[in-house]
Short mmCIF file of C-alpha atoms in Angstrom, two decimals:
data_model
loop_
_atom_site.label_atom_id
_atom_site.label_comp_id
_atom_site.label_asym_id
_atom_site.label_seq_id
_atom_site.Cartn_x
_atom_site.Cartn_y
_atom_site.Cartn_z
CA MET J 12 10.23 12.51 -27.28
CA ALA J 13 13.50 12.84 -29.11
CA GLY J 14 13.21 15.73 -31.63
CA ILE J 15 9.89 16.93 -30.21
CA THR J 16 10.09 18.30 -26.74
CA ASP J 17 12.75 20.90 -27.35
CA ALA J 18 12.88 24.30 -25.64
CA PRO J 19 10.57 26.11 -28.06
CA MET J 20 7.95 23.40 -27.78
CA ARG J 21 8.10 23.41 -23.98
CA MET J 22 7.64 27.23 -24.01
CA ILE J 23 4.49 26.88 -26.25
CA VAL J 24 2.79 24.28 -23.93
CA ARG J 25 3.85 26.17 -20.86
CA GLY J 26 1.99 29.16 -22.35
CA LEU J 27 -1.20 26.90 -22.71
CA GLY J 28 -1.08 26.21 -19.02
CA VAL J 29 0.93 22.90 -18.72
CA ASP J 30 2.68 22.63 -15.32
CA GLN J 31 5.27 20.12 -15.99
CA THR J 32 7.37 19.74 -19.22
CA PHE J 33 9.68 17.00 -20.31
CA SER J 34 13.14 17.45 -22.12
CA GLU J 35 14.09 15.55 -25.11
CA MET J 36 16.16 12.28 -24.33
CA ILE J 37 19.70 12.83 -23.53
CA ALA J 38 22.39 10.14 -23.57
CA SER J 39 24.09 10.10 -20.14
CA ARG J 40 27.67 10.27 -21.46
CA GLU J 41 26.70 13.14 -23.72
CA ILE J 42 26.07 15.24 -20.72
CA PHE J 43 29.72 15.25 -19.81
CA MET J 44 31.08 15.31 -23.37
CA ARG J 45 29.49 18.71 -24.11
CA PRO J 46 27.86 20.11 -20.93
CA ILE J 47 27.73 23.80 -22.47
CA ASP J 48 25.88 22.48 -25.56
CA LEU J 49 23.64 20.52 -23.41
CA GLN J 50 22.66 23.54 -21.39
CA ARG J 51 22.10 25.57 -24.50
CA ARG J 52 20.10 22.83 -26.13
CA LEU J 53 17.83 22.32 -22.94
CA HIS J 54 17.59 26.18 -22.63
CA ILE J 55 16.59 26.10 -18.96
CA ASP J 56 15.39 29.59 -18.41
CA GLY J 57 13.97 29.57 -14.83
CA GLU J 58 10.48 29.77 -16.28
CA GLU J 59 10.01 25.89 -16.05
CA ASN J 60 8.96 25.27 -12.41
CA GLU J 61 8.53 21.59 -13.17
CA LEU J 62 11.15 20.35 -15.73
CA ALA J 63 11.67 16.65 -16.10
CA ILE J 64 14.94 15.69 -17.94
CA GLN J 65 14.97 12.31 -19.62
CA ILE J 66 18.30 10.41 -19.59
CA ALA J 67 19.17 7.19 -21.37
CA GLY J 68 22.29 4.96 -21.10
CA CYS J 69 23.53 1.53 -20.17
CA ASP J 70 26.37 2.33 -17.60
CA PRO J 71 25.00 2.77 -14.05
CA TYR J 72 27.92 5.06 -13.13
CA TRP J 73 27.22 7.49 -15.97
CA MET J 74 23.45 7.34 -15.41
CA GLY J 75 24.02 8.30 -11.76
CA GLU J 76 26.39 11.09 -12.58
CA ALA J 77 23.90 12.39 -15.31
CA ALA J 78 20.98 12.31 -12.83
CA ARG J 79 23.04 14.38 -10.34
CA PHE J 80 24.16 16.87 -13.01
CA CYS J 81 20.56 17.37 -14.29
CA ALA J 82 19.18 17.84 -10.69
CA ASP J 83 21.96 20.42 -10.15
CA LEU J 84 20.65 22.25 -13.39
CA GLY J 85 17.18 22.37 -11.80
CA ALA J 86 15.44 19.26 -13.03
CA THR J 87 12.53 18.58 -10.64
CA LEU J 88 12.19 14.96 -12.17
CA ILE J 89 14.70 12.65 -13.77
CA ASP J 90 13.04 10.41 -16.28
CA ILE J 91 15.11 7.34 -16.99
CA ASN J 92 14.46 5.99 -20.51
CA MET J 93 14.02 2.18 -20.38
CA GLY J 94 13.66 1.63 -23.90
CA CYS J 95 12.96 3.67 -26.95
CA PRO J 96 11.96 2.72 -30.58
CA ALA J 97 13.51 5.89 -32.11
CA LYS J 98 15.98 4.82 -34.85
CA LYS J 99 18.96 6.68 -33.40
CA VAL J 100 18.48 5.03 -30.08
CA VAL J 101 17.97 1.44 -31.48
CA LYS J 102 21.18 1.96 -33.43
CA GLY J 103 23.09 2.50 -30.19
CA ALA J 104 23.42 6.26 -29.92
CA THR J 105 22.98 6.12 -26.30
CA ALA J 106 25.25 3.08 -25.52
#
């Protein structure tokens, strides 16, 4: 859902009665390179009772750390991206 399920879109669908929303895909290492930017981009406002954060990567260590970080942010579900046809992903943006 890269480029689609950003904070404004999640707010709109919550207003329509959706119980659980999913974040855009986030590269596991990106979380630790710019954590403040990530929190701003995710815009977790406490209104999202059921927020799933999707992470992608190829290093088990960073995937685990990213999952823990997202859980601490309030994610109720960690969605591990196991393959994505988006051009920026296929070109190795998450590796």
